[in-house]
Amino acid sequence: MEAEGGSEPTTTRAPTIYDVAEAAGVAASTVSRTFARPGRVNSQTAERVRAAAAAIGYRANPVAQALSTARTRMIAVLVSDLANPIYAELLRGAQVAASAAGYGVLVEDTREDAVVERETAERILPMVEGVLLASSRMSDAAIRSIAKQRPVVVINRGLADVPCVVADEQRGTRRAVEHLGEAGHRDLVYVAGPDASWPNGARWRAFSDACHELDLAGRRIGPFEPTFAGGFEAALALGGARASGVLVFNALMAVGVIRGLQQAGLRVPEDVSVVGFDDVLIGQIVSPALTTVSTPLQAMGATGLRNLLAVVNGARSRGEPVVVPARLLPRESSGTARQPA
Amino acid sequence: MEAEGGSEPTTTRAPTIYDVAEAAGVAASTVSRTFARPGRVNSQTAERVRAAAAAIGYRANPVAQALSTARTRMIAVLVSDLANPIYAELLRGAQVAASAAGYGVLVEDTREDAVVERETAERILPMVEGVLLASSRMSDAAIRSIAKQRPVVVINRGLADVPCVVADEQRGTRRAVEHLGEAGHRDLVYVAGPDASWPNGARWRAFSDACHELDLAGRRIGPFEPTFAGGFEAALALGGARASGVLVFNALMAVGVIRGLQQAGLRVPEDVSVVGFDDVLIGQIVSPALTTVSTPLQAMGATGLRNLLAVVNGARSRGEPVVVPARLLPRESSGTARQPA
DNA sequence: CAACTTCTGGCAACCGGTTGTCCCCCACCG
DNA sequence: CGGTGGGGGACAACCGGTTGCCAGAAGTTG
């Protein structure tokens, strides 16, 4: 806070178009156009300007550009929890896609809290050209209100009138239930994640429908925190139940469930089969390896971001959500049901 | 890219201080000061201005503020690989700390590439007030060149003249080697990560020194990719060796090593003890659970960011790096050495 | 050779705040 | 009652680009 001593190297102000203009013997507007409107300027002049710019080390000030063009070349990406690898993957996909388009990504971790998310969004809104909401916990109304102010794309959530990128939860879940049914499991449990999570609702509905159609008993427990600890806790709650097949909201929880069950003296998959969602490293490492419904997270992040940029650049989005496929990866955590006692 | 149809809702321009000024019957400068210099303005007037602002829904344009104050209230955070949970943790700590200070975080994933990192840094430099480099792969010279342009704080790397936040690699590594030595392991191997990684060098040196002092045989293999796959690969390379104790550059690799060894028919820890670095979930989940040198990643991210903001706000950094403690968490992947055959 | 286009550079306004400076007005003082 | 001081509002310059408009130059056409 204290003012610095007098020995500062007098931070030489960064060169501006005016400096370049002077060096090249032209007007500032010509310098600006040299970079912003190539073609508008005579190629000889342009060459002189570029040489002068290079000589004095000119680089355009993005803030000034943003002010006059109203384009900040930044996108906000809101995720619920960076410690969850699925968001890290989504973010990564989005970041790389943004970078490729010359955009920067402002991340915000909303800590699974709709209020924090809302406030965060409103706060950074004026700074960005668009917002990518990954697994938003906000209400539909809140999302629409944001979408009224800036282009928005939503990942992992279906929402009319707002462009979405979602996995085929219906089909993925269905496959998981079929998988368990085919292995002879007749008593299924869905371990739920946060109520505010859209995929959680979609998975539960699809689970419920599939159980009904396939004539299986399907119930639900939860909600639990969408973390390893949450899954572990769920496993204990599961203890007494007669479930032989368990479908878990996400991979972190599923791993927690497996560990919790093992802790309780049950074997996976011999006693209980566990199927999760999301294909993340931890699911491959855990023993037994997690049977899971996999969605292309990085691609979803990248697609979401690209679609967002398209809207930012004036594309009219056709109302339909972008649906990416989800497929079942059978691994070791699921197997044949024990003969009913 | 196509221009939109004529039915646009004519996006009503956001209100500016001029609109507020008119509504409140004062000059624009008074509006500006009402928010930027409370106290400079008469409290009655201020109240009127605030009321007018609220009435028409005024919110300051951060871009304009940034242009005139040269403060963007944004910090760049560069990480090598978002898919690595340690960066997700660091980022999370940094993001939360930034948010608390009213700053935004621009993330960039540099994909473990020094060139990408350098270019990325230069590109976003004019947009941010400071740069937080997490596990930079750049040369010292490149980092210093960036530090000349903007305040920089480096995490996971020691570097004279640039503020750093590092873990006590020396001590942590020493503890790991002692741990293995005490368990009777006499042939130790260090599985190296990227050459460009500073912690990799620090760990190898500390390992080497500790082996020397404790009279243990210590060699090194690598470099390998700092990923699960890299560790797995290393395990194969390790196959022939007579190592009984292995220290691995990071947790992801360590887990890969464990799996690779198991694949090769070796038992961990009965045949080989494995110790890693970083305490991340996956190390707790893997079986056997990973014995590891733990560093407070989130805290390092937060501290790094706070120190960066301090420098941005004029603090003179005392030259010493901030060293946070590293401690050994003995778990299941390390145990007593077999009796030498 | 006059009239008209096209090309290209410069001028100045503008984006939306911030801030140095001036000045008016009121209070306080002797 | 005149002089002094300071509180507080307004004016205008400025941050660093962008861009509409204009005008002079050069090229085209009949």
XYZ file of C-alpha atoms (C1' of nucleotides) in Angstrom:
742
model
C 0.000 0.000 0.000
C 2.933 2.254 0.739
C 4.155 4.354 -2.155
C 7.295 2.941 -3.653
C 10.648 4.538 -3.252
C 12.134 6.871 -5.806
C 14.271 4.208 -7.420
C 11.480 2.869 -9.614
C 12.582 2.208 -13.186
C 9.854 4.648 -14.237
C 7.845 1.949 -15.975
C 8.060 3.278 -19.517
C 4.502 3.568 -20.732
C 3.634 1.035 -23.395
C 3.726 2.522 -26.901
C 0.383 3.528 -28.406
C -0.847 4.043 -31.910
C 0.139 7.668 -31.499
C 3.731 6.737 -30.933
C 3.636 4.484 -33.944
C 1.934 7.188 -35.972
C 4.650 9.641 -35.131
C 7.412 7.186 -35.906
C 5.860 6.260 -39.227
C 4.873 9.796 -40.124
C 1.177 9.080 -40.514
C -1.987 9.744 -38.568
C -3.057 7.547 -35.675
C -6.143 6.461 -37.549
C -3.950 5.053 -40.269
C -2.094 2.995 -37.712
C -5.324 1.714 -36.320
C -6.577 0.768 -39.745
C -3.340 -0.886 -40.662
C -4.094 -3.511 -38.065
C -7.864 -3.471 -37.888
C -8.717 -3.017 -41.581
C -5.967 -4.439 -43.694
C -6.751 -3.450 -47.245
C -8.133 -0.118 -46.244
C -4.591 1.155 -46.187
C -2.087 1.357 -49.000
C 0.259 -1.608 -48.801
C 3.353 0.592 -48.880
C 2.070 2.729 -46.045
C 0.983 -0.349 -44.158
C 4.443 -1.732 -44.472
C 5.942 1.418 -43.070
C 3.520 1.403 -40.199
C 4.186 -2.219 -39.402
C 7.891 -1.595 -39.453
C 7.555 1.360 -37.113
C 5.296 -0.635 -34.809
C 7.739 -3.484 -34.685
C 10.613 -1.121 -34.101
C 9.110 0.465 -31.030
C 7.431 -2.694 -29.827
C 3.848 -1.612 -30.206
C 1.077 -3.936 -29.144
C -2.571 -2.985 -29.261
C -4.194 -2.337 -25.936
C -7.051 -4.825 -25.702
C -8.866 -2.757 -23.112
C -9.047 0.233 -25.375
C -10.133 -1.973 -28.235
C -12.791 -3.487 -26.068
C -14.089 -0.085 -25.086
C -14.607 1.206 -28.558
C -15.715 -1.994 -30.208
C -17.679 -3.381 -27.275
C -15.885 -6.676 -27.751
C -13.782 -7.862 -24.876
C -12.821 -11.154 -26.486
C -13.548 -12.881 -23.233
C -16.009 -15.523 -22.235
C -17.031 -16.421 -18.721
C -17.134 -20.079 -17.823
C -18.960 -20.944 -14.635
C -18.466 -24.347 -13.092
C -19.840 -25.776 -9.896
C -16.681 -27.251 -8.474
C -13.244 -27.239 -9.989
C -12.176 -30.087 -7.733
C -14.533 -32.333 -9.640
C -12.624 -33.693 -12.620
C -15.610 -33.431 -14.898
C -15.500 -29.659 -14.625
C -11.798 -29.615 -15.102
C -12.370 -31.512 -18.344
C -15.199 -29.324 -19.497
C -13.181 -26.259 -18.679
C -10.218 -27.575 -20.522
C -12.208 -28.235 -23.642
C -13.736 -24.799 -23.438
C -10.460 -23.076 -22.763
C -8.685 -24.649 -25.683
C -11.548 -23.839 -28.034
C -11.623 -20.262 -26.783
C -7.925 -19.867 -27.179
C -8.132 -21.138 -30.733
C -10.622 -18.399 -31.495
C -8.513 -15.762 -29.817
C -10.740 -15.535 -26.798
C -9.851 -15.634 -23.128
C -11.718 -17.588 -20.492
C -12.713 -16.132 -17.156
C -13.386 -19.047 -14.823
C -15.483 -18.898 -11.755
C -16.006 -21.713 -9.310
C -19.496 -21.313 -7.930
C -19.097 -23.869 -5.188
C -22.330 -25.684 -5.937
C -24.264 -22.658 -4.794
C -27.013 -21.108 -6.875
C -26.760 -17.772 -5.097
C -23.002 -17.499 -5.512
C -23.482 -18.501 -9.114
C -26.069 -15.861 -9.761
C -24.069 -13.098 -8.164
C -20.894 -14.164 -9.867
C -22.610 -14.187 -13.200
C -24.073 -10.737 -12.760
C -20.754 -9.412 -11.577
C -18.689 -10.495 -14.525
C -21.380 -10.118 -17.120
C -20.310 -6.643 -18.249
C -16.800 -7.901 -18.765
C -17.525 -10.738 -21.148
C -19.159 -11.306 -24.479
C -20.875 -14.471 -23.440
C -21.351 -16.950 -20.662
C -20.907 -20.692 -20.658
C -22.777 -22.288 -17.803
C -21.566 -25.765 -16.959
C -24.027 -27.672 -14.847
C -25.730 -24.570 -13.616
C -27.493 -24.798 -10.280
C -29.544 -21.714 -10.966
C -33.252 -21.635 -11.606
C -34.472 -21.519 -15.181
C -35.651 -17.989 -14.544
C -32.248 -16.860 -13.357
C -30.585 -18.361 -16.403
C -33.053 -16.678 -18.718
C -32.459 -13.398 -17.011
C -28.760 -13.720 -17.695
C -29.424 -14.844 -21.215
C -31.341 -11.640 -21.736
C -28.169 -9.663 -21.086
C -25.566 -11.725 -22.887
C -25.394 -14.758 -25.098
C -25.468 -17.874 -22.956
C -24.832 -21.506 -23.677
C -25.691 -24.099 -21.106
C -23.883 -27.388 -20.741
C -25.466 -30.348 -19.016
C -28.885 -28.875 -18.833
C -31.876 -28.711 -21.102
C -33.626 -25.386 -21.211
C -36.018 -24.037 -23.807
C -34.948 -20.882 -25.652
C -31.345 -21.128 -24.480
C -28.768 -23.026 -26.532
C -27.725 -26.183 -24.736
C -25.211 -28.952 -25.032
C -26.330 -32.050 -23.240
C -25.478 -35.710 -23.267
C -28.099 -38.223 -24.192
C -28.949 -38.909 -20.571
C -32.069 -40.788 -21.525
C -30.271 -43.289 -23.682
C -27.197 -43.547 -21.484
C -29.229 -44.211 -18.392
C -31.397 -46.649 -20.241
C -28.363 -48.610 -21.297
C -27.120 -48.701 -17.729
C -30.429 -50.034 -16.462
C -30.601 -52.603 -19.242
C -27.091 -53.642 -18.395
C -28.048 -54.261 -14.799
C -31.310 -55.924 -15.769
C -29.590 -58.272 -18.183
C -27.237 -59.299 -15.408
C -30.217 -60.397 -13.378
C -30.551 -57.479 -11.020
C -34.172 -56.843 -10.162
C -33.837 -54.425 -7.258
C -32.249 -51.224 -8.393
C -31.408 -48.065 -6.538
C -30.565 -44.669 -7.935
C -28.232 -42.697 -5.707
C -29.119 -39.087 -6.302
C -26.915 -36.033 -6.501
C -27.928 -32.429 -5.895
C -31.575 -31.591 -6.452
C -30.542 -28.502 -8.328
C -28.610 -30.563 -10.869
C -30.410 -31.039 -14.142
C -28.625 -34.252 -15.122
C -29.579 -35.610 -11.745
C -33.249 -35.132 -12.553
C -32.843 -36.420 -16.079
C -31.049 -39.526 -14.897
C -33.562 -40.263 -12.221
C -36.456 -39.919 -14.617
C -34.791 -42.076 -17.222
C -33.896 -44.602 -14.556
C -37.403 -44.664 -13.238
C -38.937 -45.048 -16.697
C -36.505 -47.749 -17.684
C -37.161 -49.723 -14.513
C -40.839 -49.488 -15.157
C -40.605 -50.671 -18.716
C -38.209 -53.449 -17.929
C -40.272 -54.479 -14.971
C -37.604 -53.887 -12.397
C -38.002 -52.431 -8.930
C -36.331 -49.023 -8.884
C -36.094 -46.654 -5.991
C -34.064 -43.646 -5.140
C -32.049 -42.431 -2.212
C -30.548 -39.049 -1.692
C -29.784 -36.315 -2.399
C -26.133 -36.634 -1.463
C -23.216 -34.347 -2.089
C -21.770 -35.017 -5.536
C -18.397 -35.951 -4.086
C -16.507 -38.999 -2.958
C -17.621 -38.326 0.608
C -21.216 -38.023 -0.527
C -21.014 -41.400 -2.218
C -19.413 -42.968 0.773
C -22.212 -41.694 2.938
C -24.760 -42.975 0.456
C -23.232 -46.435 0.680
C -23.937 -46.517 4.378
C -27.516 -45.417 3.807
C -27.658 -48.186 1.242
C -26.432 -50.721 3.746
C -29.695 -52.081 5.028
C -31.391 -52.081 1.646
C -31.819 -55.087 -0.517
C -30.459 -53.397 -3.614
C -28.357 -55.570 -5.838
C -27.778 -52.989 -8.537
C -26.929 -49.382 -7.902
C -26.790 -46.528 -10.347
C -24.942 -43.507 -9.014
C -25.296 -39.887 -10.118
C -21.648 -39.318 -10.902
C -18.252 -40.951 -10.947
C -16.854 -39.385 -7.808
C -19.878 -40.508 -5.843
C -19.839 -43.913 -7.487
C -16.293 -44.447 -6.360
C -17.361 -43.359 -2.904
C -20.211 -45.826 -3.007
C -17.883 -48.648 -3.983
C -15.519 -47.809 -1.166
C -18.370 -47.402 1.283
C -19.834 -50.748 0.374
C -16.474 -52.429 0.700
C -16.064 -50.777 4.052
C -19.393 -52.235 5.091
C -18.123 -55.670 4.176
C -19.883 -56.041 0.884
C -18.102 -57.116 -2.255
C -18.413 -55.254 -5.532
C -19.610 -56.636 -7.894
C -20.276 -59.995 -6.254
C -22.750 -58.649 -3.725
C -23.672 -55.332 -5.284
C -23.172 -53.993 -8.788
C -22.338 -50.319 -9.101
C -22.682 -48.219 -12.229
C -21.784 -44.560 -12.404
C -21.739 -41.635 -14.785
C -18.747 -39.862 -16.338
C -15.583 -41.463 -17.533
C -12.817 -39.980 -15.453
C -9.453 -41.404 -14.518
C -10.424 -42.179 -10.982
C -13.118 -44.528 -12.188
C -10.541 -46.511 -14.112
C -8.144 -46.658 -11.228
C -10.462 -47.732 -8.495
C -10.687 -51.415 -7.890
C -12.975 -52.768 -9.138
C -12.882 -50.405 -12.101
C -16.098 -48.487 -12.443
C -18.696 -49.464 -14.999
C -19.886 -46.106 -16.178
C -21.935 -44.097 -18.612
C -19.425 -42.059 -20.487
C -19.949 -38.663 -22.065
C -17.361 -36.748 -24.080
C -16.732 -33.999 -21.571
C -13.925 -32.190 -23.260
C -15.804 -32.198 -26.531
C -18.889 -30.869 -24.784
C -16.903 -28.023 -23.341
C -15.389 -27.247 -26.704
C -18.684 -27.508 -28.553
C -20.429 -25.367 -25.992
C -17.824 -22.711 -26.329
C -17.829 -22.773 -30.105
C -21.591 -22.514 -30.226
C -21.437 -19.657 -27.801
C -18.975 -17.825 -30.007
C -21.213 -18.459 -32.967
C -24.110 -16.816 -31.179
C -21.875 -13.980 -30.055
C -21.012 -13.452 -33.687
C -24.599 -13.189 -34.667
C -25.612 -16.728 -35.468
C -29.219 -17.468 -34.864
C -29.337 -20.651 -32.810
C -31.878 -23.197 -33.852
C -33.892 -23.985 -30.771
C -32.882 -27.611 -30.469
C -30.342 -28.627 -27.848
C -27.163 -30.209 -29.109
C -27.239 -33.780 -27.906
C -24.020 -35.732 -27.715
C -24.078 -39.483 -27.330
C -23.523 -41.237 -24.044
C -22.369 -44.804 -24.002
C -21.974 -47.464 -21.426
C -18.493 -48.635 -20.581
C -18.840 -51.971 -18.838
C -15.947 -52.567 -16.502
C -15.520 -54.463 -13.280
C -17.892 -52.905 -10.823
C -20.944 -54.557 -12.290
C -21.662 -58.234 -12.735
C -24.198 -60.992 -12.520
C -26.703 -60.819 -9.711
C -26.469 -63.386 -6.974
C -29.161 -66.007 -7.027
C -31.974 -64.686 -4.882
C -31.636 -66.323 -1.451
C -21.396 -14.751 -39.437
C -24.566 -13.837 -41.319
C -26.176 -10.574 -40.278
C -29.252 -11.094 -38.175
C -32.759 -10.363 -39.311
C -34.499 -7.070 -38.644
C -36.464 -8.368 -35.661
C -33.688 -7.735 -33.129
C -35.006 -6.399 -29.838
C -32.757 -3.357 -30.329
C -30.580 -4.238 -27.335
C -31.162 -1.142 -25.239
C -27.778 0.297 -24.490
C -26.730 -0.135 -20.883
C -27.134 3.070 -18.871
C -24.000 5.144 -18.356
C -22.979 7.728 -15.814
C -24.337 10.328 -18.192
C -27.784 8.836 -17.986
C -27.545 8.740 -14.219
C -26.244 12.289 -14.161
C -29.182 13.498 -16.154
C -31.664 11.625 -14.014
C -30.140 12.963 -10.815
C -29.590 16.451 -12.129
C -25.842 16.507 -11.560
C -22.717 16.313 -13.663
C -21.301 12.998 -14.813
C -18.189 13.540 -12.757
C -20.294 13.704 -9.641
C -21.816 10.358 -10.494
C -18.402 8.884 -11.037
C -17.148 10.202 -7.728
C -20.221 9.042 -5.898
C -19.087 5.510 -6.548
C -15.341 5.866 -6.849
C -14.657 8.445 -4.129
C -17.314 8.212 -1.480
C -16.777 11.173 0.835
C -15.763 13.476 -1.950
C -19.418 14.020 -2.621
C -22.021 15.514 -0.331
C -24.000 12.728 1.311
C -27.327 14.188 0.225
C -26.190 14.448 -3.363
C -24.695 10.992 -3.171
C -27.991 9.612 -1.995
C -29.814 11.218 -4.892
C -27.289 9.839 -7.329
C -27.500 6.350 -5.902
C -31.260 6.462 -6.079
C -31.181 7.568 -9.690
C -28.614 4.886 -10.520
C -30.710 2.197 -8.898
C -33.824 3.444 -10.624
C -32.405 3.161 -14.114
C -30.318 0.078 -13.334
C -26.909 1.593 -13.803
C -23.815 -0.586 -13.442
C -20.335 0.680 -14.041
C -18.659 -0.509 -17.200
C -15.536 -2.322 -16.068
C -13.873 -1.919 -19.428
C -14.133 1.836 -19.305
C -12.899 1.814 -15.737
C -10.006 -0.349 -16.748
C -9.076 1.990 -19.562
C -8.854 5.097 -17.492
C -7.429 3.579 -14.339
C -5.196 1.026 -16.019
C -6.603 -1.583 -13.680
C -8.451 -4.444 -15.258
C -9.056 -6.282 -12.006
C -7.992 -9.443 -13.715
C -5.197 -11.855 -13.086
C -3.929 -14.487 -15.489
C -3.335 -17.947 -14.111
C -1.300 -20.261 -16.286
C -1.314 -23.955 -15.574
C 0.355 -26.781 -17.413
C -2.533 -29.186 -17.587
C -6.004 -28.743 -16.227
C -6.607 -32.456 -16.379
C -4.070 -32.883 -13.613
C -5.908 -32.504 -10.325
C -3.070 -30.600 -8.732
C -3.627 -27.739 -11.130
C -7.329 -27.876 -10.616
C -6.649 -27.470 -6.893
C -4.172 -24.683 -7.343
C -6.523 -22.937 -9.702
C -9.389 -23.313 -7.318
C -7.446 -21.795 -4.457
C -6.344 -18.952 -6.680
C -9.771 -18.354 -8.100
C -11.461 -18.164 -4.729
C -8.815 -15.807 -3.393
C -9.130 -13.627 -6.462
C -12.860 -13.537 -6.234
C -12.650 -12.484 -2.601
C -10.531 -9.536 -3.655
C -12.883 -8.611 -6.458
C -10.586 -9.909 -9.162
C -11.314 -12.207 -12.049
C -9.126 -15.068 -13.156
C -8.186 -15.692 -16.758
C -7.069 -19.311 -17.028
C -4.889 -20.697 -19.676
C -3.914 -24.318 -20.082
C -0.458 -24.363 -21.568
C -0.435 -28.070 -22.313
C 2.972 -28.668 -20.772
C 4.543 -26.663 -23.532
C 7.008 -23.869 -22.851
C 6.402 -22.234 -26.206
C 2.643 -22.236 -25.874
C 3.097 -20.900 -22.381
C 5.316 -18.079 -23.483
C 3.044 -17.011 -26.295
C -0.026 -17.280 -24.159
C 1.541 -15.174 -21.484
C 2.558 -12.460 -23.896
C -0.840 -12.493 -25.500
C -2.871 -11.912 -22.389
C -0.353 -9.772 -20.586
C -1.876 -6.449 -21.628
C -5.229 -7.611 -20.338
C -4.254 -8.443 -16.785
C -2.676 -6.769 -13.802
C -0.543 -9.720 -12.891
C 0.338 -13.267 -13.761
C 0.360 -16.342 -11.596
C 2.531 -19.043 -13.090
C 1.792 -22.478 -11.731
C 4.556 -24.925 -12.456
C 5.913 -22.929 -15.307
C 7.817 -24.818 -17.962
C 9.447 -21.678 -19.276
C 13.076 -20.789 -18.959
C 14.134 -18.493 -16.158
C 14.909 -15.867 -18.746
C 11.428 -16.064 -20.228
C 9.849 -15.720 -16.814
C 11.980 -12.724 -15.984
C 11.066 -11.128 -19.251
C 7.410 -11.460 -18.361
C 8.057 -10.245 -14.856
C 9.522 -7.115 -16.345
C 6.190 -6.288 -17.897
C 3.780 -7.243 -15.137
C 3.921 -8.442 -11.562
C 4.457 -12.171 -11.532
C 4.251 -14.769 -8.810
C 5.519 -18.233 -9.475
C 4.154 -21.326 -7.807
C 6.157 -24.510 -7.572
C 9.370 -23.004 -8.706
C 12.233 -21.201 -7.070
C 13.556 -18.226 -8.962
C 15.644 -15.350 -7.711
C 14.117 -11.875 -7.987
C 10.636 -13.187 -8.651
C 8.243 -13.853 -5.788
C 7.657 -17.567 -5.373
C 5.490 -19.931 -3.429
C 7.067 -23.335 -3.151
C 6.678 -26.367 -0.995
C 9.548 -27.525 1.120
C 10.626 -30.066 -1.477
C 13.920 -30.643 0.248
C 12.371 -31.653 3.539
C 9.430 -33.505 2.027
C 11.660 -35.557 -0.206
C 14.061 -36.195 2.620
C 11.218 -37.549 4.735
C 10.139 -39.828 1.918
C 13.638 -41.222 1.523
C 14.023 -41.669 5.253
C 10.713 -43.448 5.317
C 11.863 -45.889 2.698
C 15.272 -46.264 4.322
C 13.771 -47.005 7.703
C 11.677 -49.718 6.142
C 14.854 -51.394 5.008
C 14.899 -50.374 1.377
C 18.434 -49.918 0.142
C 17.914 -49.666 -3.607
C 15.898 -46.619 -4.451
C 14.733 -45.259 -7.751
C 13.427 -41.820 -8.526
C 10.937 -41.811 -11.383
C 11.356 -38.429 -13.016
C 8.758 -36.146 -14.535
C 9.346 -33.457 -17.142
C 12.830 -32.011 -17.331
C 11.356 -28.535 -17.531
C 9.617 -28.981 -14.206
C 11.326 -27.249 -11.327
C 9.903 -29.511 -8.613
C 11.172 -32.432 -10.616
C 14.697 -31.109 -10.376
C 14.340 -30.171 -6.740
C 12.988 -33.582 -5.842
C 15.672 -35.407 -7.723
C 18.431 -33.390 -6.078
C 16.946 -33.824 -2.624
C 16.473 -37.523 -3.320
C 20.011 -37.872 -4.501
C 21.438 -36.007 -1.531
C 19.342 -37.913 0.940
C 20.344 -41.254 -0.554
C 23.945 -40.236 -0.324
C 23.729 -39.167 3.286
C 21.738 -42.172 4.363
C 24.014 -44.469 2.453
C 21.391 -45.792 0.099
C 21.734 -46.573 -3.561
C 19.672 -44.079 -5.503
C 19.234 -43.861 -9.222
C 16.882 -42.185 -11.561
C 14.808 -43.140 -14.560
C 12.912 -40.897 -16.855
C 11.802 -38.383 -17.834
C 8.259 -39.634 -18.272
C 5.054 -37.795 -18.948
C 3.583 -36.529 -15.697
C 0.411 -38.525 -16.187
C -1.045 -41.878 -15.260
C 0.111 -43.246 -18.591
C 3.594 -41.911 -18.004
C 3.756 -43.679 -14.667
C 2.483 -46.874 -16.139
C 5.156 -46.741 -18.760
C 7.764 -46.050 -16.111
C 6.688 -49.136 -14.220
C 7.520 -51.246 -17.222
C 10.914 -49.594 -17.538
C 11.317 -50.336 -13.868
C 10.479 -53.957 -14.400
C 13.955 -55.364 -14.803
C 15.500 -53.198 -12.110
C 16.237 -54.367 -8.655
C 14.574 -51.374 -7.022
C 12.673 -52.100 -3.866
C 11.686 -48.533 -3.128
C 10.407 -46.087 -5.689
C 9.818 -42.385 -5.331
C 7.657 -40.962 -8.090
C 7.509 -37.367 -9.295
C 3.803 -36.888 -8.809
C 0.627 -38.610 -7.688
C -0.828 -39.319 -11.098
C 2.394 -40.994 -12.169
C 2.705 -42.797 -8.855
C -0.695 -44.314 -9.325
C 0.351 -45.289 -12.813
C 3.489 -46.885 -11.434
C 1.487 -48.883 -8.908
C -0.844 -50.131 -11.589
C 1.995 -50.854 -13.935
C 3.861 -52.862 -11.330
C 0.748 -54.808 -10.483
C 0.241 -55.455 -14.155
C 3.753 -56.844 -14.294
C 2.901 -59.245 -11.516
C 4.586 -57.416 -8.691
C 2.855 -56.705 -5.438
C 2.819 -53.261 -3.854
C 4.069 -52.861 -1.194
C 5.221 -56.438 -0.601
C 7.596 -56.501 -3.555
C 8.039 -52.806 -4.226
C 7.236 -49.766 -2.132
C 5.941 -46.730 -3.954
C 5.886 -43.182 -2.640
C 4.539 -40.237 -4.571
C 4.019 -36.509 -4.327
C 0.772 -34.547 -3.972
C -2.206 -35.559 -1.937
C -5.052 -35.896 -4.355
C -8.180 -38.003 -4.171
C -6.979 -40.553 -6.638
C -4.062 -41.432 -4.397
C -6.441 -42.227 -1.582
C -8.685 -44.296 -3.758
C -6.159 -46.471 -5.451
C -5.435 -49.752 -3.843
C -3.033 -49.840 -2.112
C -3.547 -46.227 -1.071
C -0.611 -44.085 -2.040
C 1.998 -43.079 0.495
C 2.707 -39.544 -0.528
C 4.405 -36.256 0.204
C 1.574 -33.841 0.672
C 1.605 -30.137 -0.029
C -1.289 -27.771 0.598
C -2.154 -27.076 -3.000
C -5.226 -24.992 -2.568
C -3.486 -22.874 0.018
C -0.531 -22.426 -2.294
C -2.808 -21.216 -5.034
C -4.526 -18.825 -2.667
C -1.303 -17.574 -1.148
C 0.270 -17.101 -4.529
C -2.665 -15.094 -5.680
C -2.802 -12.967 -2.574
C 0.887 -12.217 -2.761
C 0.481 -11.328 -6.384
C -2.272 -8.879 -5.540
C -0.089 -7.407 -2.844
C 2.641 -6.771 -5.373
C 0.132 -5.385 -7.826
C -0.931 -2.972 -5.124
C 2.554 -1.755 -4.608
C 3.969 -4.033 -1.967
C 7.666 -4.531 -2.211
C 8.257 -8.270 -2.078
C 11.051 -9.398 0.163
C 13.265 -11.555 -1.962
C 12.741 -14.782 -0.087
C 10.446 -17.418 -1.538
C 7.437 -18.353 0.543
C 7.991 -21.929 1.590
C 5.059 -24.004 2.707
C 5.593 -27.243 4.562
C 5.410 -30.625 2.911
C 4.700 -33.656 4.991
C 4.733 -37.349 4.434
C 1.469 -39.216 4.580
C 2.318 -42.872 5.064
C -0.391 -45.057 3.616
C -0.463 -48.481 2.127
C 1.796 -48.364 -0.896
C 4.984 -48.482 1.142
C 6.128 -51.104 3.598
C 8.989 -53.136 4.892
C 11.555 -54.297 2.402
C 11.748 -57.962 1.657
C 14.776 -59.713 3.072
C 17.437 -59.486 0.414
C 17.450 -62.813 -1.397
C -9.745 18.195 -71.211
C -13.667 18.066 -68.087
C -16.348 15.018 -65.217
C -16.521 11.168 -62.476
C -14.651 7.106 -59.634
C -11.757 5.061 -56.719
C -8.132 5.080 -53.501
C -6.210 6.558 -49.311
C -4.908 9.502 -45.549
C -6.367 12.825 -41.930
C -9.654 14.974 -38.740
C -12.470 14.571 -35.050
C -16.051 12.387 -32.519
C -16.879 8.577 -29.775
C -16.728 4.374 -26.404
C -17.621 5.267 -20.680
C -15.485 6.084 -17.197
C -11.640 9.059 -13.975
C -9.512 13.015 -12.217
C -6.964 17.669 -12.126
C -8.468 22.101 -11.776
C -11.440 25.916 -11.319
C -14.950 28.387 -9.195
C -18.985 29.360 -6.603
C -21.053 29.596 -2.344
C -21.479 29.386 2.358
C -19.635 29.503 6.962
C -16.687 31.330 10.098
C -13.643 34.905 11.979
C -12.019 39.226 13.597
C -19.268 43.715 7.343
C -15.291 42.344 4.494
C -11.817 38.680 4.188
C -10.601 33.804 4.314
C -11.010 28.926 3.865
C -12.849 24.864 2.404
C -16.620 21.927 0.832
C -18.580 20.351 -3.321
C -20.096 20.548 -8.025
C -18.940 21.306 -13.033
C -15.833 21.451 -16.950
C -12.775 19.373 -19.767
C -8.858 16.609 -20.702
C -7.504 12.054 -20.818
C -7.048 6.694 -21.114
C -6.077 4.199 -26.332
C -8.170 2.634 -29.594
C -12.178 2.791 -33.781
C -14.689 4.742 -37.456
C -17.777 8.097 -40.182
C -16.860 11.590 -43.053
C -14.237 14.526 -45.950
C -10.903 15.945 -49.268
C -6.980 15.633 -52.204
C -4.710 12.649 -55.498
C -4.732 9.503 -58.986
C -6.929 6.985 -62.477
C -10.875 6.382 -65.914
C -13.937 7.627 -69.471
C -16.128 10.078 -73.250
